[in-house]
Structure formats: structure tokens, C-alpha cells
Short mmCIF file of C-alpha atoms in Angstrom, two decimals:
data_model
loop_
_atom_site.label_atom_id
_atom_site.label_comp_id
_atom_site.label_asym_id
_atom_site.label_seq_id
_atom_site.Cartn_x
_atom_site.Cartn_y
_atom_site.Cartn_z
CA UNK A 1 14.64 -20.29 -5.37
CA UNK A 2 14.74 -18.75 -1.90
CA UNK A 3 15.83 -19.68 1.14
CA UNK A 4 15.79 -19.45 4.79
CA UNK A 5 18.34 -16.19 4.63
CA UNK A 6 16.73 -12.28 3.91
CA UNK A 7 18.24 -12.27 0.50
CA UNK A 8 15.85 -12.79 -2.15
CA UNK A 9 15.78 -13.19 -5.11
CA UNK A 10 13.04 -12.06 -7.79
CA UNK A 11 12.17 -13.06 -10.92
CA UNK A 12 14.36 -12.98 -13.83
CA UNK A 13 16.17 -9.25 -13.86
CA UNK A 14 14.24 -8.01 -10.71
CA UNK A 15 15.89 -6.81 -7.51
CA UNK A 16 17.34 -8.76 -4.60
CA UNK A 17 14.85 -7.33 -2.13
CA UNK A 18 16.08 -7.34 1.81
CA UNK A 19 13.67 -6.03 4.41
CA UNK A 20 10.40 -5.47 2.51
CA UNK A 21 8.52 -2.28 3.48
CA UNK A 22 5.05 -1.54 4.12
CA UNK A 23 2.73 -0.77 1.49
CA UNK A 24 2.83 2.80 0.03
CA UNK A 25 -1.48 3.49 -0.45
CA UNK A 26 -2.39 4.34 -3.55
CA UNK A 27 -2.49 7.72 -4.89
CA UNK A 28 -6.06 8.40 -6.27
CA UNK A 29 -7.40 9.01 -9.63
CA UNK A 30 -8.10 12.85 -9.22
CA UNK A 31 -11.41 12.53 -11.47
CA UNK A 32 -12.94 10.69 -8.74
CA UNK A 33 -13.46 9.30 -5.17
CA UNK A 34 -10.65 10.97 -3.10
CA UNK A 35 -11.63 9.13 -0.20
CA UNK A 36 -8.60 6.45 1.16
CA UNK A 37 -8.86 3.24 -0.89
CA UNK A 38 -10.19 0.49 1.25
CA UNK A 39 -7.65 -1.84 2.71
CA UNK A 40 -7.45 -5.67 3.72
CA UNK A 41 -6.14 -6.60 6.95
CA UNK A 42 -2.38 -6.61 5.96
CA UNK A 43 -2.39 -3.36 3.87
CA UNK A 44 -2.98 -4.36 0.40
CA UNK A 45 -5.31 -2.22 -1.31
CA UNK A 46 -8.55 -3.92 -2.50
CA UNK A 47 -8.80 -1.92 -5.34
CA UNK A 48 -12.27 -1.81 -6.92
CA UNK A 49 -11.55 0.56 -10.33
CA UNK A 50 -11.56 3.93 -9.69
CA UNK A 51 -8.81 4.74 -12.54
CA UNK A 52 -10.07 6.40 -16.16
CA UNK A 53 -10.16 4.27 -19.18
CA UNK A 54 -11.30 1.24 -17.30
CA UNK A 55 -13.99 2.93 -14.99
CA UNK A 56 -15.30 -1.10 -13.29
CA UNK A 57 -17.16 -1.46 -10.05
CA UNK A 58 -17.23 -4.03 -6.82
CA UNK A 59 -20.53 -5.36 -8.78
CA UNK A 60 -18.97 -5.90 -12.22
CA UNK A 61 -17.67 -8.83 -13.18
CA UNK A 62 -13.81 -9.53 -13.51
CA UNK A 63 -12.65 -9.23 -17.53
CA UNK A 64 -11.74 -13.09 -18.50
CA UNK A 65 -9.29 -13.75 -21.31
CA UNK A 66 -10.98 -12.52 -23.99
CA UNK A 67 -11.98 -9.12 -22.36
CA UNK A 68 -8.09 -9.00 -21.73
CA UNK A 69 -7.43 -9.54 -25.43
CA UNK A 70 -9.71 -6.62 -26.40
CA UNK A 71 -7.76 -4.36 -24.15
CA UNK A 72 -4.68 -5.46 -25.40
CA UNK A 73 -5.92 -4.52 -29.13
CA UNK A 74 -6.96 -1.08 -27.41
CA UNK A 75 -3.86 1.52 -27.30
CA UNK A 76 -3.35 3.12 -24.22
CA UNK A 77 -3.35 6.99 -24.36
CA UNK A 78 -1.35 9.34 -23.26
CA UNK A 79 -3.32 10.20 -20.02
CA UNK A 80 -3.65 6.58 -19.01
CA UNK A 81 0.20 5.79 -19.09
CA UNK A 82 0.73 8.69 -16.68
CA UNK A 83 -1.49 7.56 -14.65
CA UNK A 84 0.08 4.01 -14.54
CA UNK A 85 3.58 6.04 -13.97
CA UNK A 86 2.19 6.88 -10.63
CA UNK A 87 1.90 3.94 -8.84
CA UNK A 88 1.13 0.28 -9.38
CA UNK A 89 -1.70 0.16 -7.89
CA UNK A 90 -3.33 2.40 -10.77
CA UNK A 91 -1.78 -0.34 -13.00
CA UNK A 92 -3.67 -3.09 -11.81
CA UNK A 93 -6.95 -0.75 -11.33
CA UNK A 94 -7.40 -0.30 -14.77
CA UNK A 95 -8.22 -3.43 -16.49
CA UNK A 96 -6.36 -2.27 -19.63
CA UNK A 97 -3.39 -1.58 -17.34
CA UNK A 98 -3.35 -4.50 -16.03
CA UNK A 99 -3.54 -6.46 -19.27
CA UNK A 100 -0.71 -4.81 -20.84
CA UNK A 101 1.30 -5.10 -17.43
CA UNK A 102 0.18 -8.99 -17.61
CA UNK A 103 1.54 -9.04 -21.15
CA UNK A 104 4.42 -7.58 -20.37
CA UNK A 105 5.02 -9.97 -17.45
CA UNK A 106 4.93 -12.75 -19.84
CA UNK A 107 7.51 -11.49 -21.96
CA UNK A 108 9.95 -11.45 -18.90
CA UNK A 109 9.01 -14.71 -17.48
CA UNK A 110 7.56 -13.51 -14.55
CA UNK A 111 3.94 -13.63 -15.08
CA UNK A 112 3.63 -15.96 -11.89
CA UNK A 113 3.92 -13.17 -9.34
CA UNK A 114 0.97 -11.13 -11.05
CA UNK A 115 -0.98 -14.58 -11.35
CA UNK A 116 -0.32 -15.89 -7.55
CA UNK A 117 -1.47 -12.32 -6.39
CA UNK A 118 -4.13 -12.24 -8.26
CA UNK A 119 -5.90 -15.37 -7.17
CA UNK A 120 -5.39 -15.15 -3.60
CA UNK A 121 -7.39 -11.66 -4.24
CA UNK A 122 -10.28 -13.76 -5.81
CA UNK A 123 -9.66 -16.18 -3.25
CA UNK A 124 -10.50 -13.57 -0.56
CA UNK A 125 -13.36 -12.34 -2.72
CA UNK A 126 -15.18 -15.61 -3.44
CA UNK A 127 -14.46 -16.46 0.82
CA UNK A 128 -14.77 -19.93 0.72
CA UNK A 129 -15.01 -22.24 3.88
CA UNK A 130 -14.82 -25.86 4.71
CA UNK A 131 -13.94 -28.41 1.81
CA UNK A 132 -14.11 -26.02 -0.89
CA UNK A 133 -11.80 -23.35 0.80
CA UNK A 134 -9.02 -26.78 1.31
CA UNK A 135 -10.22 -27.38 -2.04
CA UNK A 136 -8.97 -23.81 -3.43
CA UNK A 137 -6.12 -23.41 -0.74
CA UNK A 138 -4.38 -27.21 -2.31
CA UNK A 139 -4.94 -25.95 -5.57
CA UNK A 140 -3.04 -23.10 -4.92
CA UNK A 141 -0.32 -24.00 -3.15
CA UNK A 142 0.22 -27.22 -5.80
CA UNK A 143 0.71 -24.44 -8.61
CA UNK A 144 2.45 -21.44 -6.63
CA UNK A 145 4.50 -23.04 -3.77
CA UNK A 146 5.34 -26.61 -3.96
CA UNK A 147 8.56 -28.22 -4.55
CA UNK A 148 6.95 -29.39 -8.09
CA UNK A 149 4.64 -26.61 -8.61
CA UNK A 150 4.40 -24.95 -12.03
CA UNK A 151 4.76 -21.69 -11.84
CA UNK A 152 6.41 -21.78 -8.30
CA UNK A 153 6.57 -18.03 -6.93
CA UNK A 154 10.42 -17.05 -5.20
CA UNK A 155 9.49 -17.12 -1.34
CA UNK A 156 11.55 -18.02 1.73
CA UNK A 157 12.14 -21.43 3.20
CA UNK A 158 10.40 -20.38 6.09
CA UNK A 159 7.26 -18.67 4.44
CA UNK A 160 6.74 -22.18 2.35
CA UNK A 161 7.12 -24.59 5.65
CA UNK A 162 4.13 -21.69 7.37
CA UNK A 163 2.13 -22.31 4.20
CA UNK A 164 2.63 -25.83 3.60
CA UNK A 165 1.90 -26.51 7.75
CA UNK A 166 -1.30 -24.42 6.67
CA UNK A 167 -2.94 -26.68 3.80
CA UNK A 168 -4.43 -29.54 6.02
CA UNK A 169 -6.38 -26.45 8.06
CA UNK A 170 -6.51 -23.43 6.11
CA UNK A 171 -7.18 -20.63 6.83
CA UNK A 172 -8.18 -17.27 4.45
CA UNK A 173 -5.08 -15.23 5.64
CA UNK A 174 -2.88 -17.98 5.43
CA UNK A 175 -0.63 -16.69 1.69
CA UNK A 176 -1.12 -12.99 3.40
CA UNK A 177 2.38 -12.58 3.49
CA UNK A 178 3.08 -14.84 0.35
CA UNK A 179 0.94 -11.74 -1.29
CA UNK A 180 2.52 -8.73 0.26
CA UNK A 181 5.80 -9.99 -0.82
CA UNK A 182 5.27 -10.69 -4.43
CA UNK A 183 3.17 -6.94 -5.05
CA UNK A 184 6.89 -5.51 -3.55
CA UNK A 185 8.53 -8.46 -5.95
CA UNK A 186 6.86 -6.49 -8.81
CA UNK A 187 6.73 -2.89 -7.50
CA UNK A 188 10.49 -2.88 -7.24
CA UNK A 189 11.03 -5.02 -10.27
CA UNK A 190 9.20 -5.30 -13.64
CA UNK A 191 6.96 -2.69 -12.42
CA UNK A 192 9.52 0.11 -13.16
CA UNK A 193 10.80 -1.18 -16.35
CA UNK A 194 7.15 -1.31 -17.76
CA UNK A 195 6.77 2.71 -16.92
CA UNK A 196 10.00 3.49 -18.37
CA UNK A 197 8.90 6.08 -20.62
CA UNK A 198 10.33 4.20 -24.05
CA UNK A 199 8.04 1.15 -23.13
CA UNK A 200 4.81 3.05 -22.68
CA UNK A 201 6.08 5.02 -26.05
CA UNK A 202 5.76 1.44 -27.64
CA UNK A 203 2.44 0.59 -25.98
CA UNK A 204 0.64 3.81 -27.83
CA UNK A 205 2.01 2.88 -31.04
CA UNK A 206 0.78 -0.40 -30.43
CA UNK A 207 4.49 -1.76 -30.56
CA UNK A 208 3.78 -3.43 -26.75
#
């Protein structure tokens, strides 16, 4: 759990992660748009699939659970996993990148940073107002940030009190930094134990 101090504390085996830095853009699929990846209003790239082997548009609609189970049964190759070596965001671009990242996650206990992240995204997407955006914010922070949630996310004292103070009048922007810190939770973390080259080995022999 974090507190009020700098020093925190990932998920089990990440780094202890100080001053966070900005976030690095993504580095294009070279098979198509080169143009700068669109951005949200703190930096995080709002990545619409641009990688190969999981070509998706803005139009297309998000792979559920069993989509993410057909990836899972579908071995990378050895094209995609260099791609994913490159940067996280090409991870999370391709949907079977991000199921076997998800998957992978899960077998560190630390699925809850990919999951937190990956709602406020849809959260942002769907741009809810009035009672069903305090409807979606409660939900939220009752499962990511609360002293009893259940899959609480490791954030500073201070971040939780600005988030909790936040749930009677949300706001859209209001986990923005909740968000930027757990995509640097995972870049510096899991992230570079699932490239290491004798995990993606496993994932093309369907050993992931």
C-alpha cells in the first residue's frame, strides 16, 4: 500500500518507482500510419490499432472475453513479439498482445493495474455525464481505490484523498493521474519481464 512519501511501491516484483516521467510516444508500426499517435490531455496515447496481427479500428468494437480467449489459443509470431519488444504501447495495440500481456499479468498478481487502466480508457470513451458518470466514477473507485476495494491499485495517500474528494462531483479527468501512474507501474515492471526474450520464446510454442 502507498503512502503519502515518493516511494512506491508496485505490484508484486515490480520496481519502487520515485519521480515518474513523462510518457515516451509510441513508436509506430512501420507498415502503416506514421503520423504521431493521437494523445489525451495528459499524454497517454489513445491508441486505436495500428499494430499487425490485430489490425482494429476507432469503429470496431472492443474484443470481450471470449475474443481474448481466441487470441490466447492463437501463437504469436515471430514478427509480432518484436514488435511488442518495442514499446508497450504496441502491446496493448494489438489485441493479441494485449491478451497474452493480460494473461501474463494474472500469473503475477498484478492484473489490477492493466484492468484499472483499462476502464478509465472506456470510461473516457463511453463520456458519461450526470448520474451515470457518478454512477461509473463510484463503481470505480469502490473496486480500484478504496480502503476495501478488491483489486485496490498501489497509489499515494494523497492521490486517493484527490480521488475520493472527487466521487460526490466527478469529473472525467479526475483518475488522470491514477492512470499515468499505473501505465509507468507496468512499463517499468511486468512489462519488461514479459519481453524478456525466453518468455516470448514460450508464447510461440504456446508454452505462455
Amino acid at each position: 500500500m502507498g503512502n503519502d512519501g515518493d516511494q512506491i511501491c508496485s505490484c508484486m516484483g515490480c520496481l519502487k518507482i520515485y519521480n515518474l516521467p513523462c510518457l515516451p510516444t509510441p513508436i509506430p508500426d512501420p507498415d502503416h500510419s506514421t503520423s504521431d499517435p493521437e494523445v489525451d490531455d495528459i499524454g497517454v496515447p489513445i491508441w486505436d490499432g495500428c499494430s499487425k496481427g490485430g489490425v482494429t479500428s476507432k469503429n470496431d468494437k472492443k474484443p470481450g472475453k471470449k475474443a481474448s480467449e481466441d487470441y490466447l489459443k492463437s501463437l504469436p509470431s515471430r514478427e509480432q513479439c518484436a514488435r511488442w519488444q518495442t514499446s508497450l504501447e504496441n502491446v496493448l495495440d494489438d489485441p493479441k498482445g494485449a491478451a497474452h500481456f493480460m494473461q501474463f499479468l494474472a500469473s503475477e498478481y498484478c492484473s489490477e493495474n492493466y484492468e484499472f487502466w483499462k476502464e478509465i480508457k472506456q470510461l473516457k470513451e463511453d463520456n458519461p455525464s450526470g448520474d451515470k458518470l457518478k454512477k461509473k466514477v463510484k463503481n470505480i473507485y469502490d473496486k480500484y481505490i478504496g480502503e476495501s476495494a478488491s483489486k485496490q491499485i498501489n497509489v499515494n495517500g494523497r492521490l486517493k484523498v484527490a480521488i475520493r474528494d472527487a466521487v460526490d462531483e466527478p469529473y472525467l479527468e479526475m483518475f488522470d493521474e491514477a492512470q499515468k501512474f499505473v501505465i509507468q507501474l507496468m512499463r517499468d515492471g511486468p512489462y519488461r519481464r514479459f519481453i524478456d526474450e525466453d518468455n516470448l520464446q514460450k508464447l510461440q510454442r504456446g508454452q505462455g
